[in-house]
mmCIF file of C-alpha atoms in Angstrom:
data_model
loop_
_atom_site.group_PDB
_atom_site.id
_atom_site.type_symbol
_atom_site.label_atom_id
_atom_site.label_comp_id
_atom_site.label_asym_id
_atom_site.label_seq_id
_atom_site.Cartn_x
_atom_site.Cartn_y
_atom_site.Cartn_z
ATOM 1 C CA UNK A 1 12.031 -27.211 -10.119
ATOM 2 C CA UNK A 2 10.598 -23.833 -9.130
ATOM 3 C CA UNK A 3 12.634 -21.458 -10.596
ATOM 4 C CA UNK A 4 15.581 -20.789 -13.198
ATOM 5 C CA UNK A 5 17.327 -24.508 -13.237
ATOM 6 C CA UNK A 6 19.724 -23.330 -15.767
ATOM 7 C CA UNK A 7 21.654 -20.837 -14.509
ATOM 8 C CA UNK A 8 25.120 -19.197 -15.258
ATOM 9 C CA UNK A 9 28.062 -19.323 -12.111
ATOM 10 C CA UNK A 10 30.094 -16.458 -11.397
ATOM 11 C CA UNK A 11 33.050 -18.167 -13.261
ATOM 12 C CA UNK A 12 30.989 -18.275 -16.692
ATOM 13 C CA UNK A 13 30.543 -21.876 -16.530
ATOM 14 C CA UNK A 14 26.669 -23.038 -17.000
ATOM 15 C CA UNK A 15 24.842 -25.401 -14.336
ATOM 16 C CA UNK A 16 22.084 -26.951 -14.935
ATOM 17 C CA UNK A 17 20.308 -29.077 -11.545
ATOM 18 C CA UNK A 18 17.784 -31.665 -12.442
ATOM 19 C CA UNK A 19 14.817 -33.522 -9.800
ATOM 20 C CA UNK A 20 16.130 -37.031 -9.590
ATOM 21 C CA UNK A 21 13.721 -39.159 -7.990
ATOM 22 C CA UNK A 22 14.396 -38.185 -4.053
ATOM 23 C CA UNK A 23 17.277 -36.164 -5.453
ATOM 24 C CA UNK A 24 18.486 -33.189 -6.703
ATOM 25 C CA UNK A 25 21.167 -33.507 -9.086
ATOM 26 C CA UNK A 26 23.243 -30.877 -11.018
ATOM 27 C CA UNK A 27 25.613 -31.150 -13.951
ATOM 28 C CA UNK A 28 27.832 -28.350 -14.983
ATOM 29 C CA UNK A 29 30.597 -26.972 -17.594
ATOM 30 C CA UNK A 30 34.073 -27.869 -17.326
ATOM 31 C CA UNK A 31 34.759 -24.366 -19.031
ATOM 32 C CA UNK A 32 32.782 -21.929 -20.450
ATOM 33 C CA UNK A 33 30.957 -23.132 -23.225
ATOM 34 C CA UNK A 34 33.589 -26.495 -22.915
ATOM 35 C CA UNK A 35 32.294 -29.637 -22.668
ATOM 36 C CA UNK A 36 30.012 -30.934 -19.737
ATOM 37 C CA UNK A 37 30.700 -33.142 -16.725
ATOM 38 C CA UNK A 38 29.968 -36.667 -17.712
ATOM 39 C CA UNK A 39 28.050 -37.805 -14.688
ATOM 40 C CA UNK A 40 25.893 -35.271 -12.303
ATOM 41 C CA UNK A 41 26.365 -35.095 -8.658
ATOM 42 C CA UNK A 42 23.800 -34.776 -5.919
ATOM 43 C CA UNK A 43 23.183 -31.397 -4.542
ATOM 44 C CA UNK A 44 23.538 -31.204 -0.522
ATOM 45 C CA UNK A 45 24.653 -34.648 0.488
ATOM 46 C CA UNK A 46 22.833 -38.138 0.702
ATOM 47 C CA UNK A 47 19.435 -36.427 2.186
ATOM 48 C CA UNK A 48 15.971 -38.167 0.492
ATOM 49 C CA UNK A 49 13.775 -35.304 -0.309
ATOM 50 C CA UNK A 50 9.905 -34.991 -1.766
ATOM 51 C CA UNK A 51 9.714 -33.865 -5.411
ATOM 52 C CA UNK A 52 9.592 -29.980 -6.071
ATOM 53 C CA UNK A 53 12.661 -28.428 -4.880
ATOM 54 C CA UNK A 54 13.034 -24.252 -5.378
ATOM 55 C CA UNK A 55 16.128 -22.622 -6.538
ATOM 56 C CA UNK A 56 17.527 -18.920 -6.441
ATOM 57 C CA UNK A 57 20.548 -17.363 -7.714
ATOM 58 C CA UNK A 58 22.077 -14.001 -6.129
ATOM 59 C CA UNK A 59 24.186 -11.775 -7.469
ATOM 60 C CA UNK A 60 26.963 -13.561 -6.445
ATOM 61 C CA UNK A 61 26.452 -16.127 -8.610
ATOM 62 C CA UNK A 62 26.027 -18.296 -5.874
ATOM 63 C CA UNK A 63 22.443 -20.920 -6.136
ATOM 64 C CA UNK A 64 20.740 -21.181 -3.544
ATOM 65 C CA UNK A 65 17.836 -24.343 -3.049
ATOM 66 C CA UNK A 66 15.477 -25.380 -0.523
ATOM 67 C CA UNK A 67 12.939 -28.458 -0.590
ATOM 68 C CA UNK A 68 11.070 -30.526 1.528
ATOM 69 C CA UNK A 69 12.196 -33.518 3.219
ATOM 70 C CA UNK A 70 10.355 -36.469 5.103
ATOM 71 C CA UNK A 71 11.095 -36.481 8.983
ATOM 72 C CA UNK A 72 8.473 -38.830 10.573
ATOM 73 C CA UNK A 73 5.816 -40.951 9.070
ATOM 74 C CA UNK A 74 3.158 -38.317 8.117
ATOM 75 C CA UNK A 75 5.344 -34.569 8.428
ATOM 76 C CA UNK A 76 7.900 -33.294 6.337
ATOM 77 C CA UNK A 77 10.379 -30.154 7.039
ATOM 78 C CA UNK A 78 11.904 -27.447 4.544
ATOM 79 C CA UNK A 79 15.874 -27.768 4.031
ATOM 80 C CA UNK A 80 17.716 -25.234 2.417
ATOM 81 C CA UNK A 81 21.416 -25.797 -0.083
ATOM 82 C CA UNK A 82 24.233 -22.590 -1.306
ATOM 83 C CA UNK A 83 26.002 -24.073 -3.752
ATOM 84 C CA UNK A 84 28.797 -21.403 -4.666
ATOM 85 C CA UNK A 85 30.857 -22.685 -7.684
ATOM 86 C CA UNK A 86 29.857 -24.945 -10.647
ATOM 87 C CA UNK A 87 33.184 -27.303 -9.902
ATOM 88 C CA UNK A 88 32.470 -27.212 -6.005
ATOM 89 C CA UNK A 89 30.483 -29.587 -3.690
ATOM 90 C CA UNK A 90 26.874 -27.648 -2.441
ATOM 91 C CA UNK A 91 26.343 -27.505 1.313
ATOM 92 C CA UNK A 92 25.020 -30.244 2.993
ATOM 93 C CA UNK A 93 21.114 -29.386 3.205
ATOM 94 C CA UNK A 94 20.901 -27.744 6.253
ATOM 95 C CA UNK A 95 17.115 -27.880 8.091
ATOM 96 C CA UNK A 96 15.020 -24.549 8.504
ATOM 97 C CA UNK A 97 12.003 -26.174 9.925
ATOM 98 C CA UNK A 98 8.032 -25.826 9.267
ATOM 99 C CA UNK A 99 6.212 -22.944 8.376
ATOM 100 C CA UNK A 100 3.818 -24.084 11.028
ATOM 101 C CA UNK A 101 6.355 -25.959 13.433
ATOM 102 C CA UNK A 102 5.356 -29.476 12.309
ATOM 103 C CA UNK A 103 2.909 -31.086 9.584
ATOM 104 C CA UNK A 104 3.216 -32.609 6.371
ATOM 105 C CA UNK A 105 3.976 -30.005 3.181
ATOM 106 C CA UNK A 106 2.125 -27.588 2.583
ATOM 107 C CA UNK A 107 2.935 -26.067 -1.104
ATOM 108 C CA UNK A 108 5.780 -25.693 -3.308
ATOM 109 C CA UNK A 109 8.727 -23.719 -1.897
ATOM 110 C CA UNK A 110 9.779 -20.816 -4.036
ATOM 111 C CA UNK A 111 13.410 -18.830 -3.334
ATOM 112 C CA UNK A 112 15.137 -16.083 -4.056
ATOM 113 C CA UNK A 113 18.219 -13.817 -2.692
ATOM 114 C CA UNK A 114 18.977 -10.461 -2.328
ATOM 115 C CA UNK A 115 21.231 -7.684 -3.223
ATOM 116 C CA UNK A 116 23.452 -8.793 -0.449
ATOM 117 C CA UNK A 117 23.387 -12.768 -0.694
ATOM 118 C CA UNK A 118 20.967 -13.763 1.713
ATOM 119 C CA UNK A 119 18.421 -16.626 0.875
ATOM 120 C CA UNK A 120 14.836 -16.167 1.653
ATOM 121 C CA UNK A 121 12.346 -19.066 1.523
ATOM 122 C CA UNK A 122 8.503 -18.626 0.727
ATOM 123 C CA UNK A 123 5.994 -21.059 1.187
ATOM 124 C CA UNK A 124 2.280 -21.354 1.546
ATOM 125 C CA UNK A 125 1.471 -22.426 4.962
ATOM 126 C CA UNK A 126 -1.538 -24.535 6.845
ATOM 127 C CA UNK A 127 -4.098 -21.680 7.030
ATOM 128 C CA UNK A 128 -3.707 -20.546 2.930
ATOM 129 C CA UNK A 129 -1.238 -17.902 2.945
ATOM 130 C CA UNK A 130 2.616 -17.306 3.052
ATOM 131 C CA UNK A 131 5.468 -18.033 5.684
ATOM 132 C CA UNK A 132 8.804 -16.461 5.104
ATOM 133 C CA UNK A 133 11.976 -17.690 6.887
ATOM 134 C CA UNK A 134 15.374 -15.837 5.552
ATOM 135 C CA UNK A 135 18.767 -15.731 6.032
ATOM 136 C CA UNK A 136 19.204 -12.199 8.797
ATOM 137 C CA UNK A 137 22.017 -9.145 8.034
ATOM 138 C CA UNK A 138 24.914 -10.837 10.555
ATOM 139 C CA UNK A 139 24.338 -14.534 9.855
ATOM 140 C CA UNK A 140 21.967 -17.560 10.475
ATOM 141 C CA UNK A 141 17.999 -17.647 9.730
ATOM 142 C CA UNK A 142 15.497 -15.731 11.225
ATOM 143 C CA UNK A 143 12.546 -17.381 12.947
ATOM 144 C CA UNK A 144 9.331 -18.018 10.442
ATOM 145 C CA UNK A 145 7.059 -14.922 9.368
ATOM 146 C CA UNK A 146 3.578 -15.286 8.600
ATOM 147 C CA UNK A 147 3.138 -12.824 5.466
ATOM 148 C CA UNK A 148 -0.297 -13.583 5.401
ATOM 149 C CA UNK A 149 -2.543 -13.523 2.462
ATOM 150 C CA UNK A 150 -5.007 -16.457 1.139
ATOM 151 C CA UNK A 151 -6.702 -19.024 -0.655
ATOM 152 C CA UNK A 152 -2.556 -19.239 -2.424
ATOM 153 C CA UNK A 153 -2.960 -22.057 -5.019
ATOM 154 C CA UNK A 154 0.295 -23.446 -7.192
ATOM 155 C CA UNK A 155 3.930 -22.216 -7.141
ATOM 156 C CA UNK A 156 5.058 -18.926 -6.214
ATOM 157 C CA UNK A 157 6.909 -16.582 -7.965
ATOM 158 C CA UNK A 158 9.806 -15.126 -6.264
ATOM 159 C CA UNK A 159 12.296 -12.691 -7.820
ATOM 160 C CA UNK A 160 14.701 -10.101 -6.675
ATOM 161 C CA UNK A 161 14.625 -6.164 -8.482
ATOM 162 C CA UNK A 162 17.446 -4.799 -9.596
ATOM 163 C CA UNK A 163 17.609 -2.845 -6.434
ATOM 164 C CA UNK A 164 18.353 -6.173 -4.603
ATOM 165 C CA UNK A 165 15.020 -5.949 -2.694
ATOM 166 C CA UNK A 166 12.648 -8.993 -2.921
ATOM 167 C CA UNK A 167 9.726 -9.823 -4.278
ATOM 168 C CA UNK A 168 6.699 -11.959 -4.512
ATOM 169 C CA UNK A 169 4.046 -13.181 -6.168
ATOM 170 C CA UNK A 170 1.259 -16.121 -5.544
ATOM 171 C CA UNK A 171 -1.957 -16.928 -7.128
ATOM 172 C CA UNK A 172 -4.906 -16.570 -5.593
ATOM 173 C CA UNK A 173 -8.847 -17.682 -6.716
ATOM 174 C CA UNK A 174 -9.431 -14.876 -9.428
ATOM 175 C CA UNK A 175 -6.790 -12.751 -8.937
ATOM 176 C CA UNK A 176 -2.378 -11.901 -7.759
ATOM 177 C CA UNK A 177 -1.124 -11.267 -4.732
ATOM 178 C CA UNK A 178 2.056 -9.182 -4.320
ATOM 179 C CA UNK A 179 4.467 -8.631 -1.165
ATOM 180 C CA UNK A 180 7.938 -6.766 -1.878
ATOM 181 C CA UNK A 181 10.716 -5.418 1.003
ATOM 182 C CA UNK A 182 10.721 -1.699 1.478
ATOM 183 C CA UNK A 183 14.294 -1.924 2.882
ATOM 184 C CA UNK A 184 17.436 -4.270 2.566
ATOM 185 C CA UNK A 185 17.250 -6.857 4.896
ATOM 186 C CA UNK A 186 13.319 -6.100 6.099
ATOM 187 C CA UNK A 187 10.009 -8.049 5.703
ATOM 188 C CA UNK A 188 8.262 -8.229 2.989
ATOM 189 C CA UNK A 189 5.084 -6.564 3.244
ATOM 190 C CA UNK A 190 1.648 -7.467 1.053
ATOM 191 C CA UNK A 191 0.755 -4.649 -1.324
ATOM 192 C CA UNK A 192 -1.958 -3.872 -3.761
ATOM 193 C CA UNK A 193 -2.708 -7.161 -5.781
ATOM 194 C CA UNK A 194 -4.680 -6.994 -9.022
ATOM 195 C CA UNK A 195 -8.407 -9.414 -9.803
ATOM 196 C CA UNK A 196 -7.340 -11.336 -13.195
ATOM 197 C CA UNK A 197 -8.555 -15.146 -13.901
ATOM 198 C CA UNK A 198 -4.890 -16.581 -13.648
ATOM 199 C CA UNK A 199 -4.029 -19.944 -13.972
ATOM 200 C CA UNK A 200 -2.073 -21.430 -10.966
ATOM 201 C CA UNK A 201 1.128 -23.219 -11.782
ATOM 202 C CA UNK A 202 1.890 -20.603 -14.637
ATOM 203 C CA UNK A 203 3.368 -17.638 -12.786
ATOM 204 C CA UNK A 204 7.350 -16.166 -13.675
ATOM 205 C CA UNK A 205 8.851 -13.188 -12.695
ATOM 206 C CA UNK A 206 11.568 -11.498 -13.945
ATOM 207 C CA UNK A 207 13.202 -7.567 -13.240
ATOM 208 C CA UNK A 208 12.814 -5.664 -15.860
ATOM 209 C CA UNK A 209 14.014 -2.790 -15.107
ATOM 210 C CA UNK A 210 15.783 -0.122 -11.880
ATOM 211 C CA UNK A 211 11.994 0.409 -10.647
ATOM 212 C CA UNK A 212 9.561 -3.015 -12.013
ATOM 213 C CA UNK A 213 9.722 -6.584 -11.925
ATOM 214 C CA UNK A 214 6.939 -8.202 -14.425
ATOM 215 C CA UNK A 215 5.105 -11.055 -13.583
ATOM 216 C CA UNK A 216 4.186 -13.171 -17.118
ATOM 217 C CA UNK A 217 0.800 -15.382 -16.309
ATOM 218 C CA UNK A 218 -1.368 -17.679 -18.185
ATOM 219 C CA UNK A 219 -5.211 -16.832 -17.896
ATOM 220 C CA UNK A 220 -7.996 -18.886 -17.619
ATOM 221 C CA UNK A 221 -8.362 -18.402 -21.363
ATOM 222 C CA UNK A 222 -5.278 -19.173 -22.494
ATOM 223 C CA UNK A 223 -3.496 -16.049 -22.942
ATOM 224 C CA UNK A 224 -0.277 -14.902 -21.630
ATOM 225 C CA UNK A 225 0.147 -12.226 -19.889
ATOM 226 C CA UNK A 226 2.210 -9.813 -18.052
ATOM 227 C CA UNK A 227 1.546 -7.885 -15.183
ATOM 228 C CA UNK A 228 3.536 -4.765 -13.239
ATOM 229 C CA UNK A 229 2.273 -3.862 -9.954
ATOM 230 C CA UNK A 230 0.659 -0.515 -9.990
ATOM 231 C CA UNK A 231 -0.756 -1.102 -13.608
ATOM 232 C CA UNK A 232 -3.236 -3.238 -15.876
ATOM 233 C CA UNK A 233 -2.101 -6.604 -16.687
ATOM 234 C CA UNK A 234 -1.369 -6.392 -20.161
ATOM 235 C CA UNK A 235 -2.153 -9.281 -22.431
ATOM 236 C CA UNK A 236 0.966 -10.704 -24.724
ATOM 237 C CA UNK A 237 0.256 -13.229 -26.863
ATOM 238 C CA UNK A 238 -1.345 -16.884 -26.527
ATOM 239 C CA UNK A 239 0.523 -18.702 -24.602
ATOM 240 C CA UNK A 240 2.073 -21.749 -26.470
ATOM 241 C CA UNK A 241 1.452 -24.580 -23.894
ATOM 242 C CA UNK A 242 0.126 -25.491 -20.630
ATOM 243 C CA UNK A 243 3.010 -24.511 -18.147
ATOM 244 C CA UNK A 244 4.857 -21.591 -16.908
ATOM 245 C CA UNK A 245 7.217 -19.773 -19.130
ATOM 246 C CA UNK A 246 11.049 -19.108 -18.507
ATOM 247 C CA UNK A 247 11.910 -15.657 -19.111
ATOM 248 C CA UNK A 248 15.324 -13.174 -19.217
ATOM 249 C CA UNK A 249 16.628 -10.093 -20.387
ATOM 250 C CA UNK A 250 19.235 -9.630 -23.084
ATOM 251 C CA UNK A 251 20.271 -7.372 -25.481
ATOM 252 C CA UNK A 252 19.119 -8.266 -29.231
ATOM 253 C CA UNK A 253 20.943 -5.941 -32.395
ATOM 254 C CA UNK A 254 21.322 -3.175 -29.761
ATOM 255 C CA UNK A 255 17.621 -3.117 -27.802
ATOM 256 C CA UNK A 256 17.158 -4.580 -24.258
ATOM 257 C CA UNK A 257 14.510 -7.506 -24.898
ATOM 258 C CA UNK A 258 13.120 -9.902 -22.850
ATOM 259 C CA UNK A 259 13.146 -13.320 -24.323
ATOM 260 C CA UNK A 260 10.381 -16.468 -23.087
ATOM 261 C CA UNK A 261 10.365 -19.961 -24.000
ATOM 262 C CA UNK A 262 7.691 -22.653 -22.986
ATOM 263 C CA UNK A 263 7.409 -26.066 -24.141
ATOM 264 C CA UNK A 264 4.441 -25.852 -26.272
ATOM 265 C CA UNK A 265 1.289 -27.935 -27.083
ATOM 266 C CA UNK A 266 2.913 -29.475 -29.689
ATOM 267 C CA UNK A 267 5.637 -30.642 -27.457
ATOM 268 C CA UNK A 268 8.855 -28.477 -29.327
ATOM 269 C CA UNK A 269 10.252 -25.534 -27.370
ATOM 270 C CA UNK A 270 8.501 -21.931 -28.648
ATOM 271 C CA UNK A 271 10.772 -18.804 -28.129
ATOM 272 C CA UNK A 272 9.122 -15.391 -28.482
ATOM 273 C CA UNK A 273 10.792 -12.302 -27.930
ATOM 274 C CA UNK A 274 9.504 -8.503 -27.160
ATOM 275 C CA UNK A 275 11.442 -5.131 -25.778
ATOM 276 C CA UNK A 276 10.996 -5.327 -22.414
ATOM 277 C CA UNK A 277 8.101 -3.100 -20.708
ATOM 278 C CA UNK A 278 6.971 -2.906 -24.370
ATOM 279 C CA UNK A 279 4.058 -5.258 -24.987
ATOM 280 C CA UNK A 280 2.086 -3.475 -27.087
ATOM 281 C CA UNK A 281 4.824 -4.129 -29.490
ATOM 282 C CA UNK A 282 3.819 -7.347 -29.630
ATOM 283 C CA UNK A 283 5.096 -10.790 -29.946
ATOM 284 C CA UNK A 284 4.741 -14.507 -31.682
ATOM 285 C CA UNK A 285 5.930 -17.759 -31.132
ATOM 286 C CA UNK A 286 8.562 -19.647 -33.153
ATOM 287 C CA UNK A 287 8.805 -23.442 -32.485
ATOM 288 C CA UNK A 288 12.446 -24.833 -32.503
ATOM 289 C CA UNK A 289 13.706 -28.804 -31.990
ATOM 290 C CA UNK A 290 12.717 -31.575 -31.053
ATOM 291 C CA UNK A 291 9.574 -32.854 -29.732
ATOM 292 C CA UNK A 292 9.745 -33.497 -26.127
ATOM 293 C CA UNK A 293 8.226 -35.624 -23.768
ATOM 294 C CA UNK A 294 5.063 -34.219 -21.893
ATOM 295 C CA UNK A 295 7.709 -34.018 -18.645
ATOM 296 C CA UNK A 296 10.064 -32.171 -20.512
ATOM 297 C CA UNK A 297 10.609 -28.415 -18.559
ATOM 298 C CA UNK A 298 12.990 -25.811 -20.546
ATOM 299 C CA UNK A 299 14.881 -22.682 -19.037
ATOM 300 C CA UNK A 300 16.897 -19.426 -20.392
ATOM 301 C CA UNK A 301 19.893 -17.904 -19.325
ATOM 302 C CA UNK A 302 22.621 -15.866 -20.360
ATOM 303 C CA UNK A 303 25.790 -17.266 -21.872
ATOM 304 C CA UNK A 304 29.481 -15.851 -20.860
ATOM 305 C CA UNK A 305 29.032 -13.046 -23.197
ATOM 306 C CA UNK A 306 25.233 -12.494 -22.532
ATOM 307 C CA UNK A 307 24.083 -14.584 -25.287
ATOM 308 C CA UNK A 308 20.689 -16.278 -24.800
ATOM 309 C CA UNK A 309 21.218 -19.893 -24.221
ATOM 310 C CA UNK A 310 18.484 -22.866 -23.249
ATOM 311 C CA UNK A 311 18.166 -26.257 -22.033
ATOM 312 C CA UNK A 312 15.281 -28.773 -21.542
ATOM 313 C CA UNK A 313 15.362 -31.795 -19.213
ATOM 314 C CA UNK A 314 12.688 -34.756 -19.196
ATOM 315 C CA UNK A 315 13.008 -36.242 -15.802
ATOM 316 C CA UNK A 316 11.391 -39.391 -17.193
ATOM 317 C CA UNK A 317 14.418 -39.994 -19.859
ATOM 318 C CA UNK A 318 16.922 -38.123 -17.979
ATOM 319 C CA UNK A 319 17.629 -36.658 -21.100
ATOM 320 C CA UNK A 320 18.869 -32.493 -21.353
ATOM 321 C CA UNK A 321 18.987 -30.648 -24.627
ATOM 322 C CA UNK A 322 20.783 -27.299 -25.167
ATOM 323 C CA UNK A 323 20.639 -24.723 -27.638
ATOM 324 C CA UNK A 324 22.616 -21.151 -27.692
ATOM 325 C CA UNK A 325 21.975 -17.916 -29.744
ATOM 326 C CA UNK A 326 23.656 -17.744 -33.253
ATOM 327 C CA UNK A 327 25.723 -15.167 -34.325
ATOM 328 C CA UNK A 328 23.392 -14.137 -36.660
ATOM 329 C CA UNK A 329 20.480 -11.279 -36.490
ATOM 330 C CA UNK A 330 17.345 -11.657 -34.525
ATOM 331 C CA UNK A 331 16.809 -14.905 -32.052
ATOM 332 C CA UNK A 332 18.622 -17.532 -34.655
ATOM 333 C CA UNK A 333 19.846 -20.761 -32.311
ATOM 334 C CA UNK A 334 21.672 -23.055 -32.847
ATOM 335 C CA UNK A 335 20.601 -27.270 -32.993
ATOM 336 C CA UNK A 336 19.833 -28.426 -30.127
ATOM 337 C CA UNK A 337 22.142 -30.930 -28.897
ATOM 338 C CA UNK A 338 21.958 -33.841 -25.688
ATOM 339 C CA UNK A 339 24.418 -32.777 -22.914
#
């Protein structure tokens, strides 16, 4: 899944949606931190879809998804979900097309949604850059928008600022791209990217603050790092495993932090944490639970009362862990336990 799988409705109640062979599956609360549904339930209906669906959650609370789905022998086309309550049935995936009108897929979706709820879509199309196709300001999709760019390798990283405007982010050979909206509801537009040897696959963003989001990046040497348009890319720590990290805000003993967790080399989940903006105050690694399987993905959220919590899912066992802050000082969790 590109993008926050474990997520937090607008009810309090925690959802977590899981790849399921041509599936997407989600599983949620019964009641804030009550027990969990026993079985999951497809997202969107009995559509097959290819592996590597994209989620986004607005404001709202509401999640929205999009993945690709085989039409004829040889092409696939992009479908996109809203699913608005933890206890409710998602939409029935609803088609949005091809970013160039037919072909097989082209690259991982990535999605996000802005300050006012609509859904926008990015993927990389046929010629190496980025198509954009988005919900419009009274109601259904706008046609697709080449945002140009190229040579866009891996996932991108959409996110939405805390001014609702979105943004996003795509690695390139040797370097980041960058497109964010100027206006509610307009096109994003490409602005000044940055050279750094970044690892595809390993991009997150996150919003960090009324004016930045952060993008946190593995380089080719194994650092992790984290990068604000319009400045250096700032190196963090080393980063504790192969794959992107997940990444949110929270408060911690009074001071707004931003908390990441990757599932490491060793195969436990490592949680570092850092005041946000701040990384020359540093940060370092602490390992927690079990060892996973080399599947095994993990993501952060915020509880009902803003606590950090996490989960990890191994599509190969089917098997989802979750841990939540202590009420203790510092980042002390809890055991991790199977859902």
């Amino acid at each position: 899944m590109n993008g926050d799988w474990l997520i937090r409705g607008r009810d309090g109640r925690l959802t977590v949606y899981l790849p399921s062979g041509d599936a997407v599956l989600c599983r949620a609360e019964r009641g804030p931190a009550g027990p969990w549904e026993d079985v999951p339930r497809p997202v969107g209906g009995s559509q097959k879809l290819h592996p590597g669906a994209a989620l986004g959650q607005g404001r709202d609370g509401y999640a929205h998804l999009a993945a690709w789905r085989p039409t004829v022998p040889g092409e696939s086309g992009l479908v996109h979900s809203t699913h608005f309550r933890p206890g409710l049935a998602a939409l029935d995936w609803v088609p949005i097309g091809h970013p160039d009108q037919k072909g097989d897929r082209t690259g991982p979706p990535a999605v996000a949604v802005d300050g006012a709820g609509r859904g926008y879509v990015f993927v990389r199309n046929g010629n190496g850059g980025v198509s954009l196709r988005n919900q419009k300001v009274k109601g259904g999709w706008s046609s697709w928008q080449n945002l140009e760019g190229h040579d866009v390798e891996g996932e991108l990283a959409a996110v939405t600022g805390e001014s609702g405007l979105v943004e996003l982010y795509a690695a390139v050979p040797g370097g980041i791209l960058h497109w964010r909206q100027e206006g509610d509801g307009k096109r994003p537009v490409r602005t000044e990217g940055v050279d750094a040897p970044v690892r595809p696959g390993t991009l997150c963003a996150l919003a960090t603050s009324a004016e930045h989001t952060t993008l946190f990046f593995t380089d080719t040497s194994g650092d992790l790092c984290a990068w604000r348009p319009g400045e250096k890319p700032a190196t963090l720590l080393t980063s504790a495993g192969p794959g992107p990290v997940s990444a949110v805000r929270c408060e911690i003993e009074g001071h707004d932090c931003t908390v990441l967790a990757q599932r490491s080399a060793s195969g436990r989940v490592a949680f570092a944490a850092y005041p946000t903006e701040q990384e020359p105050a540093g940060a370092w690694w602490t390992e927690s639970g079990p060892r996973l399987p080399a599947d095994a993905a993990v993501s952060v959220a915020l509880d009902e009362h803003g606590e950090v919590v996490a989960a990890s899912q191994s599509p190969s066992t089917g098997t989802v862990l979750l841990t939540r802050r202590k009420d203790e000082p510092g980042l002390a969790l809890e055991a991790w336990r199977e859902i």
